Each structure stands twice: as structure tokens, then as C-alpha cells.
Coordinates of C-alpha atoms and ligand atoms in Angstrom, one line a residue:
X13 CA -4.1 -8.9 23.7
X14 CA -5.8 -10.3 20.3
X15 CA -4.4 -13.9 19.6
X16 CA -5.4 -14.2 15.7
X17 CA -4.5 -14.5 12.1
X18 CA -4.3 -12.0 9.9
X19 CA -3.1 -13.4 5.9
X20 CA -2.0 -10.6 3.6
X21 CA -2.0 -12.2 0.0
X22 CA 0.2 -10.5 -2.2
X23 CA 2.0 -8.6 0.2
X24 CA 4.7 -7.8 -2.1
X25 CA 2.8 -5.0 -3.4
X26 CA 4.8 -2.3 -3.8
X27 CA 1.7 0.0 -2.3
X28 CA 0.5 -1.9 0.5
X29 CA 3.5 -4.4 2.2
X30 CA 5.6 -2.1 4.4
X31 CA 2.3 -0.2 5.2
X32 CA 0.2 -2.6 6.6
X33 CA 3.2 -4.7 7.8
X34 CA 3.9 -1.7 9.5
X35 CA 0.5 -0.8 11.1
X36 CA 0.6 -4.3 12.6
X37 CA 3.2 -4.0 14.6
X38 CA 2.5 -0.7 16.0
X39 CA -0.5 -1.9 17.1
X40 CA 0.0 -2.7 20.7
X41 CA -2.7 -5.2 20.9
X42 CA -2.2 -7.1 18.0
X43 CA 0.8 -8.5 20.0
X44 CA 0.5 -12.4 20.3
X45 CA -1.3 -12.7 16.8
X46 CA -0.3 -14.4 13.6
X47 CA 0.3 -12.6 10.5
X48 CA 0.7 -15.1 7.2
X49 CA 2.6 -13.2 4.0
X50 CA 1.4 -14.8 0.8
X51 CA 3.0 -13.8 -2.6
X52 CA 3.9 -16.2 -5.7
X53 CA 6.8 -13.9 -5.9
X54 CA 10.0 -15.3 -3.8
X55 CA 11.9 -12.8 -4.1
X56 CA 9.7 -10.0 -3.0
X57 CA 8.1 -12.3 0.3
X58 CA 11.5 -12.5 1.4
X59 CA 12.0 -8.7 1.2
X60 CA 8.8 -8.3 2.6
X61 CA 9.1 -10.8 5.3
X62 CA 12.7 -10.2 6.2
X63 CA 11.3 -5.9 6.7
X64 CA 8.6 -7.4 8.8
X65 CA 10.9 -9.8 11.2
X66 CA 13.2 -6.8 11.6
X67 CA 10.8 -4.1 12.3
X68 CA 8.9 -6.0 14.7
X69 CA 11.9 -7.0 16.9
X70 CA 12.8 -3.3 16.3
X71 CA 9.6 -1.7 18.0
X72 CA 9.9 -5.5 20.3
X73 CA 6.0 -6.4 18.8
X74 CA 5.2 -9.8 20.3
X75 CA 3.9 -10.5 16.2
X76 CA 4.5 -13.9 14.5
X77 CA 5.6 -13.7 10.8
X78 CA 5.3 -17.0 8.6
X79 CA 5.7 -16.8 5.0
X80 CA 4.2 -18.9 1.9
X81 CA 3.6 -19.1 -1.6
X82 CA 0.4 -21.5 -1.0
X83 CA -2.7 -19.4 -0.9
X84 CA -4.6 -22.1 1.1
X85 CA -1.7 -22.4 3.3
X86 CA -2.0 -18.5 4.0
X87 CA -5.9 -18.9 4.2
X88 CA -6.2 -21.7 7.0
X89 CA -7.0 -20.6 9.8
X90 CA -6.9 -17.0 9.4
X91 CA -10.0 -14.9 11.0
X92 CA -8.9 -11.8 8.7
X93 CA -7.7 -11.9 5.0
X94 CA -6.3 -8.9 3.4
X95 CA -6.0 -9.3 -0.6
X96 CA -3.6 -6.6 -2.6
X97 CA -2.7 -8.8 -5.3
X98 CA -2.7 -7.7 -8.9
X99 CA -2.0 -11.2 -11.0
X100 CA -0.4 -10.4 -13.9
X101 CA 0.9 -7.1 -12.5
X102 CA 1.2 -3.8 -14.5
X103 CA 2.6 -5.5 -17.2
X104 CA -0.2 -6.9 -18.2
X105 CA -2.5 -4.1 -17.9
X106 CA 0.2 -2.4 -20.0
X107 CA -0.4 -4.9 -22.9
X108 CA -4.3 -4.9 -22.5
X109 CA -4.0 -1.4 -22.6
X110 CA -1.4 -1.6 -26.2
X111 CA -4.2 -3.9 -27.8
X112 CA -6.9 -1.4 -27.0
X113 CA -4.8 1.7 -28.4
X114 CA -3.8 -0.1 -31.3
X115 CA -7.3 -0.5 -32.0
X116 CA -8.8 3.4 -31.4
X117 CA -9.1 3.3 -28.0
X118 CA -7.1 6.0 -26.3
X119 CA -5.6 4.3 -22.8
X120 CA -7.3 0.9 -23.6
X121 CA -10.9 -0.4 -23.4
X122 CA -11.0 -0.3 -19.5
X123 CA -10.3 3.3 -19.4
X124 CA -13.8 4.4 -20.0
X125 CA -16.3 7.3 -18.5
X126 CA -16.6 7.4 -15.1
X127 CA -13.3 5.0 -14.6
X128 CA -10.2 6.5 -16.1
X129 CA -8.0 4.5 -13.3
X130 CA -5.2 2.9 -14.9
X131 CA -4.8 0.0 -12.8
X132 CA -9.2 -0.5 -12.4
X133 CA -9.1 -3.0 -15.2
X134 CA -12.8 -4.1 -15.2
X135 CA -13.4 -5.8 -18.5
X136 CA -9.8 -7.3 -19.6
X137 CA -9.2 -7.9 -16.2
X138 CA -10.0 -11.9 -16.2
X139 CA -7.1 -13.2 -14.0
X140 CA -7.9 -10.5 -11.3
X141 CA -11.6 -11.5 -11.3
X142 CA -10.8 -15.6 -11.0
X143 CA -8.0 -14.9 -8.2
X144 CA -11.1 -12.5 -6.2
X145 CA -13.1 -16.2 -6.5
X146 CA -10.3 -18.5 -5.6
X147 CA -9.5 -16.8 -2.8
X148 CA -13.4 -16.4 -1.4
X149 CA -14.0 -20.3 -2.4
X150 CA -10.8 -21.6 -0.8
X151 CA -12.0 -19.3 2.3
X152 CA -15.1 -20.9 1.8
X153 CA -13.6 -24.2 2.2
X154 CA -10.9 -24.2 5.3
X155 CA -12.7 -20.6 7.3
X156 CA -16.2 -19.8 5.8
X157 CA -16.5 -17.5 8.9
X158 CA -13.5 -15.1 7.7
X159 CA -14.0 -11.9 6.4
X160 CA -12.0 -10.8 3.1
X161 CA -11.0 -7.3 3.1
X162 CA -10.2 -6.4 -0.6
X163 CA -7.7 -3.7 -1.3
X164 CA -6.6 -4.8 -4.9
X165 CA -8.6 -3.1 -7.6
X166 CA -11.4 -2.9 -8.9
X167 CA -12.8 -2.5 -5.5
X168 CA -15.9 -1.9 -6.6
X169 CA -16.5 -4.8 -8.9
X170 CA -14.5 -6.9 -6.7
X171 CA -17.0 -6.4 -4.0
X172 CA -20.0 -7.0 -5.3
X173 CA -18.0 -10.0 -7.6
X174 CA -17.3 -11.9 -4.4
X175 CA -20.6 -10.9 -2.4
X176 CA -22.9 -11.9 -5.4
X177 CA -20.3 -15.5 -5.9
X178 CA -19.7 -16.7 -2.4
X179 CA -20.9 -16.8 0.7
X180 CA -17.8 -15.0 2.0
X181 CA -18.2 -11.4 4.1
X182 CA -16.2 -8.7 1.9
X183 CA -15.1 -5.6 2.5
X184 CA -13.7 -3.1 0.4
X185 CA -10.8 0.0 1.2
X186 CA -9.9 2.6 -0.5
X187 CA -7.5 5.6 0.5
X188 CA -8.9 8.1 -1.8
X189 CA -11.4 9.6 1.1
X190 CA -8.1 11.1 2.3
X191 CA -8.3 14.4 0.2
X192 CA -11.1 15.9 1.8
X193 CA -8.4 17.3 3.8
X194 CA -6.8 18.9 1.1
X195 CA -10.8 21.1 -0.1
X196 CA -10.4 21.7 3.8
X197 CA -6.8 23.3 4.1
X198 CA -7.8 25.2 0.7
X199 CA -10.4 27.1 2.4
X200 CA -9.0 27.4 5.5
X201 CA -10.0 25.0 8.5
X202 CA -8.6 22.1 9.7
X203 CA -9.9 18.4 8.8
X204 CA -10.1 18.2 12.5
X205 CA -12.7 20.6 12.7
X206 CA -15.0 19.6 9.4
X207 CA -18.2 18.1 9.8
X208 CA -18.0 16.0 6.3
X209 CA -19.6 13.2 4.9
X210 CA -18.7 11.5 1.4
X211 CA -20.9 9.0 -0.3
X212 CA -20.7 7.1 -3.5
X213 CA -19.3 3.7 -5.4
X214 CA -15.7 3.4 -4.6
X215 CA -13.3 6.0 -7.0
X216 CA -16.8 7.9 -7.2
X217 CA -17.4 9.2 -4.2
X218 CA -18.5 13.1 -3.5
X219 CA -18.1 15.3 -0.3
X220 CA -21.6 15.4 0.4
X221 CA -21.6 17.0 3.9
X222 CA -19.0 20.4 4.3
X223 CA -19.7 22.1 7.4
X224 CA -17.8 23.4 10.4
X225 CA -20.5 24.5 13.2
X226 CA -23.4 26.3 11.3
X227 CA -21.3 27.2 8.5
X228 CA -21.7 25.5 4.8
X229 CA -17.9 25.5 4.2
X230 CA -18.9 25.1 0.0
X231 CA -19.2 29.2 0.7
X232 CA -15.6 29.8 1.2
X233 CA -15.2 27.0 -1.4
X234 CA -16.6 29.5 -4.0
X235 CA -14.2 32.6 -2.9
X236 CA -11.5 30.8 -3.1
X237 CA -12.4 29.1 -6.8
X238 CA -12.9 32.9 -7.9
X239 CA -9.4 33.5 -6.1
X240 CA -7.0 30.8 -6.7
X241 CA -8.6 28.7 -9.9
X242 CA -6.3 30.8 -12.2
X243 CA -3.2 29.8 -10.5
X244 CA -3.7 26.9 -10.0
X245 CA -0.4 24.2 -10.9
X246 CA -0.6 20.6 -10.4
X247 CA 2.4 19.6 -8.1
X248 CA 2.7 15.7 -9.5
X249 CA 0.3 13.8 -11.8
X250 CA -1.4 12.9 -8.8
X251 CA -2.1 16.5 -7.4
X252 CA -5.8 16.7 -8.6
X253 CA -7.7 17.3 -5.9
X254 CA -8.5 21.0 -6.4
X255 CA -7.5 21.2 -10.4
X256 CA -9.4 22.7 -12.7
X257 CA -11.4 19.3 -14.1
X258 CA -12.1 18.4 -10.0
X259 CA -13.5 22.5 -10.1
X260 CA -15.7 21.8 -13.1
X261 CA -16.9 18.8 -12.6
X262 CA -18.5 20.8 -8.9
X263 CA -20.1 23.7 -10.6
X264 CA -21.7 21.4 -13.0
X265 CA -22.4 18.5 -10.5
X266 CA -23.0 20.8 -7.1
X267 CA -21.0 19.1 -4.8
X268 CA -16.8 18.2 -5.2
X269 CA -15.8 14.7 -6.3
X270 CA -13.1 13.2 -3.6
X271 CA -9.8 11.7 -4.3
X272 CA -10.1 9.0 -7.2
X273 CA -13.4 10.8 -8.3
X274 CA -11.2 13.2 -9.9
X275 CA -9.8 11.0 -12.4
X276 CA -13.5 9.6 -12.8
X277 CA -15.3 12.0 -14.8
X278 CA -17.0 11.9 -18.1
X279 CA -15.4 12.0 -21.5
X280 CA -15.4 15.6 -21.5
X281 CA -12.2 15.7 -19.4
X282 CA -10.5 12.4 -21.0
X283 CA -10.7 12.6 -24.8
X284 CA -7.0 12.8 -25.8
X285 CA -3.7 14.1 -24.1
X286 CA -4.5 17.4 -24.8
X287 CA -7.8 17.4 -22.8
X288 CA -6.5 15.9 -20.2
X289 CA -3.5 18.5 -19.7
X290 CA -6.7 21.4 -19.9
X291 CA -8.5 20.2 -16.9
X292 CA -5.5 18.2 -14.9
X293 CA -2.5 20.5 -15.8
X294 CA 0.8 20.5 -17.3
X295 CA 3.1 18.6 -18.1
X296 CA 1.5 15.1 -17.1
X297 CA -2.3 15.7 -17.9
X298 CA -2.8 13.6 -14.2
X299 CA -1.6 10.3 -13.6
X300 CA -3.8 8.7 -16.5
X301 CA -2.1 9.8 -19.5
X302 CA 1.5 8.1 -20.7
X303 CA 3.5 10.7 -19.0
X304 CA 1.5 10.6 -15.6
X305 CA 1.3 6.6 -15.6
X306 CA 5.0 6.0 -16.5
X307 CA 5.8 8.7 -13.4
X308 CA 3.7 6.8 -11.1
X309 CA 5.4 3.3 -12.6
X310 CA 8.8 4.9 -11.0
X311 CA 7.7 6.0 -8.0
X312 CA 6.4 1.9 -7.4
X313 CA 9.7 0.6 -8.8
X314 CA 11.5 3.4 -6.5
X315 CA 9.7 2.0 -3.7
X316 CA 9.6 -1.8 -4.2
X317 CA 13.6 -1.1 -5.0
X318 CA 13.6 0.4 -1.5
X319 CA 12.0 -2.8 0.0
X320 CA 14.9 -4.7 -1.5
X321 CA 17.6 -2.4 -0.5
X322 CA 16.8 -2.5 3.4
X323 CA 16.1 -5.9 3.0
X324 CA 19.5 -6.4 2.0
X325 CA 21.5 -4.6 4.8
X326 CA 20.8 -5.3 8.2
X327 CA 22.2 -2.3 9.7
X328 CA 19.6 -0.5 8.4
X329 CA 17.8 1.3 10.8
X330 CA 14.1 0.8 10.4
X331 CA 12.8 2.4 13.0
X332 CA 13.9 5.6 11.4
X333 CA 13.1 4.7 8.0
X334 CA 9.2 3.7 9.0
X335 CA 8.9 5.8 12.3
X336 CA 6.6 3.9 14.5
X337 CA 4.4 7.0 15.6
X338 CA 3.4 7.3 12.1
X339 CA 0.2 5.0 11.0
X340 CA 0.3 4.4 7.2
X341 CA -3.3 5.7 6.7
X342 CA -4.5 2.6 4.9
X343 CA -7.5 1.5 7.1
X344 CA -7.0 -1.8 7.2
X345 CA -5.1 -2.6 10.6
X346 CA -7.3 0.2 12.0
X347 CA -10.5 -1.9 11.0
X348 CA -10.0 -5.3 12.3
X349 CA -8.3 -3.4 15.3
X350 CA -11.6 -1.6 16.3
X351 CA -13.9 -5.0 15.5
X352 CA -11.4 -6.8 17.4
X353 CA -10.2 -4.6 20.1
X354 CA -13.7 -2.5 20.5
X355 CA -12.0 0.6 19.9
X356 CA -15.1 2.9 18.3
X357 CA -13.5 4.0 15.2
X358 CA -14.3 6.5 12.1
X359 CA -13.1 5.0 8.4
X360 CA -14.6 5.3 5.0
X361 CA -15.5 2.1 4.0
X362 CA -17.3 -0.2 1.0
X363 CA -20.2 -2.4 1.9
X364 CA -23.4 -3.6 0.9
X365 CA -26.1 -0.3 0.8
X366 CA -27.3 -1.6 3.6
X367 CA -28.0 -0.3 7.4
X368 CA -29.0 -3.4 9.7
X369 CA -30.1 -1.4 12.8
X370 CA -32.2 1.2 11.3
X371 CA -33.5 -1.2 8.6
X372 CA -33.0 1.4 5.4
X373 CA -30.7 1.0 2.6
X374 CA -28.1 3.8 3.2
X375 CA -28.1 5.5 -0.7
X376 CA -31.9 4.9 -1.5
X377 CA -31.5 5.0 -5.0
X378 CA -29.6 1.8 -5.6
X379 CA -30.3 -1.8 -4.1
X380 CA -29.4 -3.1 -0.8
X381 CA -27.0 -5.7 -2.6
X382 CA -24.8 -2.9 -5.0
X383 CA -21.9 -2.0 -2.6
X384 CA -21.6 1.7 -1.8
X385 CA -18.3 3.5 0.0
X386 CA -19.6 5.6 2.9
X387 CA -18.5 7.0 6.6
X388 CA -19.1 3.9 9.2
X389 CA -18.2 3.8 12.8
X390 CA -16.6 0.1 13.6
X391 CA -16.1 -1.1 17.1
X392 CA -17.0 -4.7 18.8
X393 CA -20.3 -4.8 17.7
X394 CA -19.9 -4.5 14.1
X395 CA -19.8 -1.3 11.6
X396 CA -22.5 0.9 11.8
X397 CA -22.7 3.1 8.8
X398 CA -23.8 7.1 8.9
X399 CA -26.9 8.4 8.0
X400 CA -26.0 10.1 4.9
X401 CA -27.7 13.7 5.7
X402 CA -28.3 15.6 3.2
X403 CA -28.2 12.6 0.7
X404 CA -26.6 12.4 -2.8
X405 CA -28.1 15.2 -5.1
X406 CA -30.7 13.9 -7.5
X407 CA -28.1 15.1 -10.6
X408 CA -25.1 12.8 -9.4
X409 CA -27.3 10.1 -8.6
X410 CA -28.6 10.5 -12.4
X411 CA -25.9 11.9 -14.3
X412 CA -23.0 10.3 -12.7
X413 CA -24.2 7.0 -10.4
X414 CA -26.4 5.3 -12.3
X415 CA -24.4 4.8 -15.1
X416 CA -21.6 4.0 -13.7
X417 CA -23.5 1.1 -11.4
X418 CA -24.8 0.1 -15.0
X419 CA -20.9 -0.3 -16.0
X420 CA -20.3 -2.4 -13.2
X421 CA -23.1 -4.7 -13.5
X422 CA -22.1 -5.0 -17.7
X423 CA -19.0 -6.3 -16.8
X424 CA -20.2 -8.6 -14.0
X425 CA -22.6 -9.8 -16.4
X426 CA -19.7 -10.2 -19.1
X427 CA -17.2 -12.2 -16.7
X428 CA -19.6 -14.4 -15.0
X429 CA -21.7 -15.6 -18.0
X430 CA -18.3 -15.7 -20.2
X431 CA -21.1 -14.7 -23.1
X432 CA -18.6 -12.9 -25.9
X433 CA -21.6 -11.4 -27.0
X434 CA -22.4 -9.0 -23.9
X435 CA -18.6 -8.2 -23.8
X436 CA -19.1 -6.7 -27.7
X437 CA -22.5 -4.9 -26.7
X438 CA -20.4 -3.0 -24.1
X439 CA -17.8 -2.0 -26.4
X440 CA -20.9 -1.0 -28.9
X441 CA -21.8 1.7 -26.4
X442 CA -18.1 3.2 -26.1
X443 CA -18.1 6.1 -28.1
X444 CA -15.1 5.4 -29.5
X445 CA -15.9 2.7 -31.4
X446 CA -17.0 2.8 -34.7
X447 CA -17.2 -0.4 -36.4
X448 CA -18.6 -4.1 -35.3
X449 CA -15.0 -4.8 -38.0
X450 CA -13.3 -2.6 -35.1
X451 CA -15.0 -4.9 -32.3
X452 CA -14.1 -7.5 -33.7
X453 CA -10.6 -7.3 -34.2
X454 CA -9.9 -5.8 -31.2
X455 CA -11.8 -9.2 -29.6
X456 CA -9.4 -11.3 -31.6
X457 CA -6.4 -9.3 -30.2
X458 CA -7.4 -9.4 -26.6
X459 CA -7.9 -13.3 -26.5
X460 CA -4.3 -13.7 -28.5
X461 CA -2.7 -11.6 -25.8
X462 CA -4.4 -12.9 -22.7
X463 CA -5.1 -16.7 -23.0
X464 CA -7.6 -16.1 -19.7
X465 CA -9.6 -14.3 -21.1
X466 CA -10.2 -16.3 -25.0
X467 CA -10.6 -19.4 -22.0
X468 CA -13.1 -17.1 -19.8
X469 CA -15.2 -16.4 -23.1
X470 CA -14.4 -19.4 -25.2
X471 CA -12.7 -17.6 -27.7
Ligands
NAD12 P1 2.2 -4.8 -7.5 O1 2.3 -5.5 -8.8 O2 3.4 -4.0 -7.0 O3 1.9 -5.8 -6.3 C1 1.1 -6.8 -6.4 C2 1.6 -8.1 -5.8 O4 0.7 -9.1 -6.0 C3 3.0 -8.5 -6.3 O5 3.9 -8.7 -5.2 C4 2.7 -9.8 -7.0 O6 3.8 -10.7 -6.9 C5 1.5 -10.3 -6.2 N1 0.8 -11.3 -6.9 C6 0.5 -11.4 -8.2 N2 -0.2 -12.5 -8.5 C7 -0.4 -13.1 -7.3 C8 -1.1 -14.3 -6.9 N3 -1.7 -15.1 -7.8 N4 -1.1 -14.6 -5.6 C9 -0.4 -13.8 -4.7 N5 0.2 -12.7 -5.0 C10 0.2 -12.4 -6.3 O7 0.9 -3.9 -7.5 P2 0.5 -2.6 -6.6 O8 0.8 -1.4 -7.4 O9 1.1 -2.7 -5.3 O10 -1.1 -2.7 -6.6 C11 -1.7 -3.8 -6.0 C12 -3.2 -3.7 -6.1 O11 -3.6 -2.7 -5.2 C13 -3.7 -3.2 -7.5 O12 -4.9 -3.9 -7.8 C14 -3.9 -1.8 -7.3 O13 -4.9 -1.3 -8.3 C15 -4.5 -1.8 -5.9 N6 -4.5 -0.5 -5.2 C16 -5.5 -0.2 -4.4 C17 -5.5 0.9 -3.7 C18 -6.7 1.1 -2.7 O14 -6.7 2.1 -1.9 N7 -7.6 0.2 -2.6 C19 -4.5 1.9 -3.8 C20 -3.5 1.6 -4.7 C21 -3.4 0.4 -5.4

């Protein structure tokens, strides 16, 4: 049995509490350990913490629960930390996003090519960035030996934010890997029985490997784009795994972009509502339009109200509400559980581009410091990460890679040297701007709105 500390800052998140919470205490050898709820939201740690009493008296997990709104608190002592706090929340997005519609740019400045996301804020997204660095420095301070595993977005910036700032081991998750299984059920086969490999930057990764046996699966791919693509209706706004943008982007790119990816492309696919409902379907246009975004707002309220609810009645029974056979899928719990328990374990993960024991960077067209989200085997001694055979195709590498590490490092380079001037020359290469007049008003808007960011660049 594992005797250790596991903190989970902002676990009210309406995406991650009950999930991880959850995996926890199904994990059988977790029993004995310490798990720390953080949030600077009362009301919701209660919830949180009252579901995670319950449930693990429920399934009779050995787990001890403590709860705090004191990040160092949380921190001390801990061997794991978990971050899945968004400061500010959605609200705040929601008026970043306002300023930058107000001023010509359709979903605000953040939605860009290559990162549509509506919640992967990388350039108006100050208070995220400082809580990434408070939390590595005060982990630098009471346990420089932890290792931060980073679920809140922007995982990809957040990564290489933290790695390039402290001396703090990060690591990032994602879910979005999930829907290879969804190219695998549309042409037939079971996941189980895929030999696949996906490789990219996190929200741009691409199902490099699709083979079962001998067979190149991308064959069957192609009968059934020439029989089902006409068909084809998106389910929710998030049903975009095989729509008619994810289909397009793969005859032009050669390979399908995974999960996230989808909503990644270029401008072609994102210029206005109307594009969007071409390549993602009707009636939402995907989850990045108003329509898609506001349905995705109240499936979180429905499920952070749900928290609440069977918080609030104790005959509840969770053990049918959260049946404990059923693991949430995040890969969190299932990480530290292989590095702690040596269980040899398969995830998708986000590190550093490079492989220690065969002494090669694992993408070799980006440096060994740019983090990169690829297939890894974790057990006692560490993650391993797959040779990625065959490799990224030279066009996505060019086309699609490249430019969006260059976005990255821009608004690295923007946040840590707080220079207002780098910030402008990014917007200068939007397309949608028009006008320095149109920069600068926007600039004037952002800082009245969002007194972090006029402090972060002196405005
Ligand atoms: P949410 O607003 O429901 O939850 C965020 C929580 O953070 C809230 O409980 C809030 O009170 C808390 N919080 C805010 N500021 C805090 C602070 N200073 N200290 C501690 N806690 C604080 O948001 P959500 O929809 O659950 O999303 C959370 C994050 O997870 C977002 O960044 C989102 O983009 C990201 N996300 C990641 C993935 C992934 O697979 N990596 C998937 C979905 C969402």
C-alpha cells in the first residue's frame, strides 16, 4: 500500500473533481495515502470534499481527505500535485473574449489558427499563467522534489511555462487522445486491436500509426470517407471527430488530427459562424462557436449543480451514481499509480521531446526543451516514451507544427518579458487585424477589463 500525498488544487472544477476523486479511491493501493483538496471556492470544496468522504467510506478506501483554501497548506508535503484550476473561471474568458469581438476579432484574440479552444486562453490569459508560477515556486519552496501534473489549460504553454521558470518536474494531460477509438469503430475494429500511435503539441496531435496486423487501417479509412462523408451529422457540438473539417483537414494533411486537433485547424475552417457550421455541422458549428460554447457552459453548470445536489442529501447513493468499476479515463490517478505502484502502464502524455534511454529527441524537428504529447509507457522506473515509427509527415511538421510552436513561444515571450510591444507584434500577424488604431484600442480595452494583465505589461 502507497502511504503519500496527492494535492488537487482547484478541485472544484466542474470537469475534473468527482473524476479524479473518484479514481483515487478505486485504486486499491492508494489506500493509506493523503489526498489535500485545494479551492478558494468554499462552497464548492465542501461539495467536493463532502462527495469524496462519502464515496470513499462507500467503496470502504482506507483514503484520508483534508481540505484547504491555502495553496501552500495543500502543497506541503505532497509527493504529487494535480493542478485544474482556471482563476478567473469562464467568466473571465467570456469578457476577454467580448473585448476581442468588440474589436473585429471573431471569438476573441486567443481563438486563433491552430487554437480555436475556448477555454486555451494563451495571450489574455495572465492570471492563469502567474497561478502555473506560484504554484511551481511555492513547490519549489516546501517540496522541490514534487512533480506537478498540469491538467488546467493551456497545457501546452503551461508546460513549457513552468519547465522553462522553475526547477519543478511538469507534466502535462490531456484526454483528447481518447477519440482514436472513435476513427477505429468507424472503420470497423476494435481500439483493442489498433496498433496506433499519435504525436504532436497537446490539442494538435495526429494519429500517426493506424494499423491492425499488416493492415494500414487509413485504407478502410478511405471507403468509408467515400461511403459515409455525405451523411454525416454531428451528434453534440463536441461530436467532431469524423466531421467533415476533421475529413479535410486528412486529405490535405495525410494523416487524421485526434480529438482537440479537430477544433485546431487553420482559418479556413474558423472564419465566421457560417464556416464553422460547413465543416463542423448543424446547428452548433462545434463547441467553439456561441451556440456550441453556451451548450457546453450547461452541461458544466448541470454537472457542478449535480456535485451540490448529492452533496446535499446524504441518502444519496454514490456508489450507483459513480459506479466504482468504472475509471473516469483522465490519466492522472493511472500515472502516479504506475510510477508509484510499478504497474507498466500505456497513457498519452506531455513532456519534454526528449528520450533519456536511447539519447534522441522523440519529434526530431523541434528542440529537446519544447514539450510534445506522445504514447509513453510509465511504471517504477520512470516514463519511457515510444519511438514514434513512422514519424510526423514532413507537411504537418511544416504546415501545421511549426507555426503553432512559434505561437507558443510568442506568447511565452509576451508574458514573461511583460514587453507590450511583442504582445502588439502578435496581434500584427492575426489576419484579422487591420489597423495599429485597431491594436491599439483593443490594448486599451484588455488592460481596463483585466487589471492583471495592464500590471503584467505595465499598462
Ligand atoms: P471550473 O471553473 O469549473 O473549475 C475551476 C476551479 O478552479 C473552480 O472550482 C475554481 O473555484 C478553482 N479556482 C479558481 N481560482 C483558483 C485558485 N487561485 N486556487 C485554487 N482554485 C482556484 O473550470 P473547468 O471547466 O473545470 O476547467 C478547469 C481547467 O481544466 C480549465 O483550464 C480547462 O481548460 C481545463 N480542462 C482541461 C482538460 C484536459 O484534458 N487537460 C479538459 C477539460 C478542461
Amino acid at each position: 500500500m502507497a502511504d503519500i500525498k496527492i494535492s488537487i488544487i482547484g478541485a472544484g472544477s466542474a470537469i475534473f473533481s468527482i473524476r479524479l476523486v473518484g479514481d483515487l479511491c478505486r485504486t486499491k493501493e492508494f489506500h493509506g495515502s493523503h489526498v489535500t483538496l485545494m479551492d478558494i471556492d468554499r462552497e464548492r470544496l465542501d461539495a467536493v470534499y463532502n462527495l469524496a468522504t462519502r464515496y470513499a467510506k462507500a467503496l470502504g478506501s482506507k483514503l484520508h481527505f483534508e481540505k484547504t483554501d491555502d495553496l501552500e497548506r495543500a502543497i506541503e508535503g505532497s509527493d504529487f500535485v494535480i493542478n485544474t484550476a482556471l482563476v478567473g473561471g469562464h467568466a473571465e474568458q467570456a469578457i476577454m473574449r467580448e473585448v476581442g469581438e468588440r474589436n473585429g476579432y471573431y471569438r476573441g484574440i486567443d481563438a486563433t489558427e491552430f487554437n480555436f479552444v475556448s477555454d486555451y486562453f494563451t495571450l489574455t490569459n495572465t492570471r492563469q499563467f502567474d497561478y502555473f508560477l506560484e504554484i511551481a515556486r511555492k513547490m519549489e519552496k516546501v517540496v522541490p522534489k514534487a512533480e506537478l501534473l498540469l491538467a488546467a489549460n493551456p497545457v501546452f504553454e503551461g508546460t513549457n511555462l513552468i519547465s522553462r521558470m522553475s526547477g519543478i518536474k511538469v507534466t502535462g494531460f490531456c484526454h483528447g487522445h481518447h477519440d482514436v477509438r472513435l476513427v477505429a469503430e468507424a472503420v470497423g475494429v476494435e481500439l483493442e486491436d489498433v496498433d496506433w500511435q499519435v504525436a504532436g503539441f497537446n490539442h494538435n496531435i495526429w494519429l500517426t500509426r493506424f494499423r491492425k496486423g499488416k493492415e494500414n487501417l487509413y485504407g478502410r479509412l478511405d471507403r468509408w470517407i467515400e461511403r459515409e462523408i455525405e451523411n454525416w451529422q454531428a451528434k453534440d457540438p463536441f461530436d467532431l471527430q469524423l466531421s467533415p473539417g476533421a475529413i479535410d483537414m486528412y486529405k490535405f494533411y495525410g494523416r487524421m488530427p485526434i480529438g482537440d486537433s479537430v477544433r485546431n485547424g487553420s482559418w479556413k475552417y474558423n472564419y465566421d459562424p457560417a464556416t464553422k457550421r460547413r465543416w463542423f455541422g448543424h446547428p452548433w458549428g462545434g463547441v467553439d462557436t456561441k451556440e456550441g460554447w453556451q451548450w457546453y457552459q450547461e452541461r458544466l453548470r448541470e454537472s457542478t449543480e449535480r456535485t451540490f445536489k448529492l452533496a446535499g442529501d446524504e441518502s444519496a447513493d454514490l456508489l450507483k451514481e459513480f459506479p466504482p468499476e468504472e475509471m473516469s479515463g483522465e490519466q492522472h490517478v493511472q500515472y502516479i499509480d504506475a510510477l508509484v505502484n510499478n504497474k507498466k502502464t500505456r497513457l498519452v502524455l506531455n513532456i519534454p521531446n526528449y528520450d533519456n534511454s536511447r539519447k534522441e529527441r522523440i519529434i526530431p524537428d523541434f528542440p529537446e526543451n519544447v514539450y510534445v504529447e506522445v504514447p509513453v509507457t510509465v511504471d517504477g522506473n520512470g516514463v519511457l516514451p515510444e519511438v514514434i515509427d513512422p514519424q510526423i509527415p514532413e507537411k504537418i511538421v511544416k504546415m501545421y507544427l511549426f507555426p503553432r510552436w512559434l505561437r507558443m513561444e510568442w506568447a511565452l515571450d509576451a508574458y514573461i518579458s511583460g514587453d507590450i510591444s511583442v504582445f502588439k507584434e502578435i496581434l500584427v500577424r492575426d489576419r484579422r487585424t487591420d489597423s495599429e488604431a485597431q491594436i491599439e484600442r483593443l490594448v486599451v480595452e484588455l488592460a481596463e477589463a483585466n487589471p492583471a494583465f495592464a500590471k503584467r505589461y505595465g499598462l
